[in-house]
Amino acid sequence: MIGRLNHVAIAVPDLEAAADQYRNALGANVGAPQDEPDHGVTVIFI
């Protein structure tokens, strides 16, 4: 059984395009990009 959902990660080829889509099409609050060098990724919280 799955408990509470903590977060979902979605890998995208173009982070800015994805952020624009969430912001403009869905009206989501989109945070600033944050580098996570230990994981080799840049993330944006929505």
PDB file of C-alpha atoms in Angstrom:
ATOM      1  CA  MET A   1       0.000   0.000   0.000  1.00  0.00           C
ATOM      2  CA  ILE A   2       1.251   3.469  -0.841  1.00  0.00           C
ATOM      3  CA  GLY A   3       1.208   6.013   1.980  1.00  0.00           C
ATOM      4  CA  ARG A   4       1.117   9.771   1.612  1.00  0.00           C
ATOM      5  CA  LEU A   5       2.572  11.238  -1.540  1.00  0.00           C
ATOM      6  CA  ASN A   6       5.598  13.413  -0.779  1.00  0.00           C
ATOM      7  CA  HIS A   7       6.595  14.636  -4.237  1.00  0.00           C
ATOM      8  CA  VAL A   8       6.639  13.728  -7.907  1.00  0.00           C
ATOM      9  CA  ALA A   9       9.590  14.371 -10.204  1.00  0.00           C
ATOM     10  CA  ILE A  10       9.129  14.812 -13.943  1.00  0.00           C
ATOM     11  CA  ALA A  11      12.232  14.878 -16.147  1.00  0.00           C
ATOM     12  CA  VAL A  12      11.929  17.236 -19.117  1.00  0.00           C
ATOM     13  CA  PRO A  13      14.359  18.131 -21.911  1.00  0.00           C
ATOM     14  CA  ASP A  14      13.675  21.891 -21.643  1.00  0.00           C
ATOM     15  CA  LEU A  15      13.140  23.122 -18.083  1.00  0.00           C
ATOM     16  CA  GLU A  16      12.183  26.685 -19.052  1.00  0.00           C
ATOM     17  CA  ALA A  17       9.622  25.523 -21.622  1.00  0.00           C
ATOM     18  CA  ALA A  18       8.071  23.180 -19.066  1.00  0.00           C
ATOM     19  CA  ALA A  19       7.996  25.943 -16.433  1.00  0.00           C
ATOM     20  CA  ASP A  20       6.303  28.294 -18.922  1.00  0.00           C
ATOM     21  CA  GLN A  21       3.698  25.633 -19.703  1.00  0.00           C
ATOM     22  CA  TYR A  22       2.835  25.102 -16.026  1.00  0.00           C
ATOM     23  CA  ARG A  23       2.806  28.852 -15.395  1.00  0.00           C
ATOM     24  CA  ASN A  24       0.857  30.003 -18.465  1.00  0.00           C
ATOM     25  CA  ALA A  25      -1.444  27.071 -19.240  1.00  0.00           C
ATOM     26  CA  LEU A  26      -2.191  25.910 -15.704  1.00  0.00           C
ATOM     27  CA  GLY A  27      -1.699  29.095 -13.683  1.00  0.00           C
ATOM     28  CA  ALA A  28       0.754  27.355 -11.355  1.00  0.00           C
ATOM     29  CA  ASN A  29       3.209  29.136  -9.072  1.00  0.00           C
ATOM     30  CA  VAL A  30       6.638  28.208 -10.416  1.00  0.00           C
ATOM     31  CA  GLY A  31       9.774  28.654  -8.332  1.00  0.00           C
ATOM     32  CA  ALA A  32      13.221  29.671  -9.518  1.00  0.00           C
ATOM     33  CA  PRO A  33      15.521  26.968 -10.914  1.00  0.00           C
ATOM     34  CA  GLN A  34      17.791  25.418  -8.288  1.00  0.00           C
ATOM     35  CA  ASP A  35      20.903  23.415  -9.119  1.00  0.00           C
ATOM     36  CA  GLU A  36      21.255  20.116  -7.263  1.00  0.00           C
ATOM     37  CA  PRO A  37      24.858  19.158  -8.111  1.00  0.00           C
ATOM     38  CA  ASP A  38      24.841  16.106  -5.820  1.00  0.00           C
ATOM     39  CA  HIS A  39      22.088  14.659  -8.015  1.00  0.00           C
ATOM     40  CA  GLY A  40      23.254  16.138 -11.328  1.00  0.00           C
ATOM     41  CA  VAL A  41      20.001  17.998 -11.984  1.00  0.00           C
ATOM     42  CA  THR A  42      18.389  21.413 -11.912  1.00  0.00           C
ATOM     43  CA  VAL A  43      14.936  21.496 -10.313  1.00  0.00           C
ATOM     44  CA  ILE A  44      11.962  23.824 -10.239  1.00  0.00           C
ATOM     45  CA  PHE A  45       9.279  23.464  -7.590  1.00  0.00           C
ATOM     46  CA  ILE A  46       5.706  23.949  -8.777  1.00  0.00           C
TER      47      ILE A  46
END
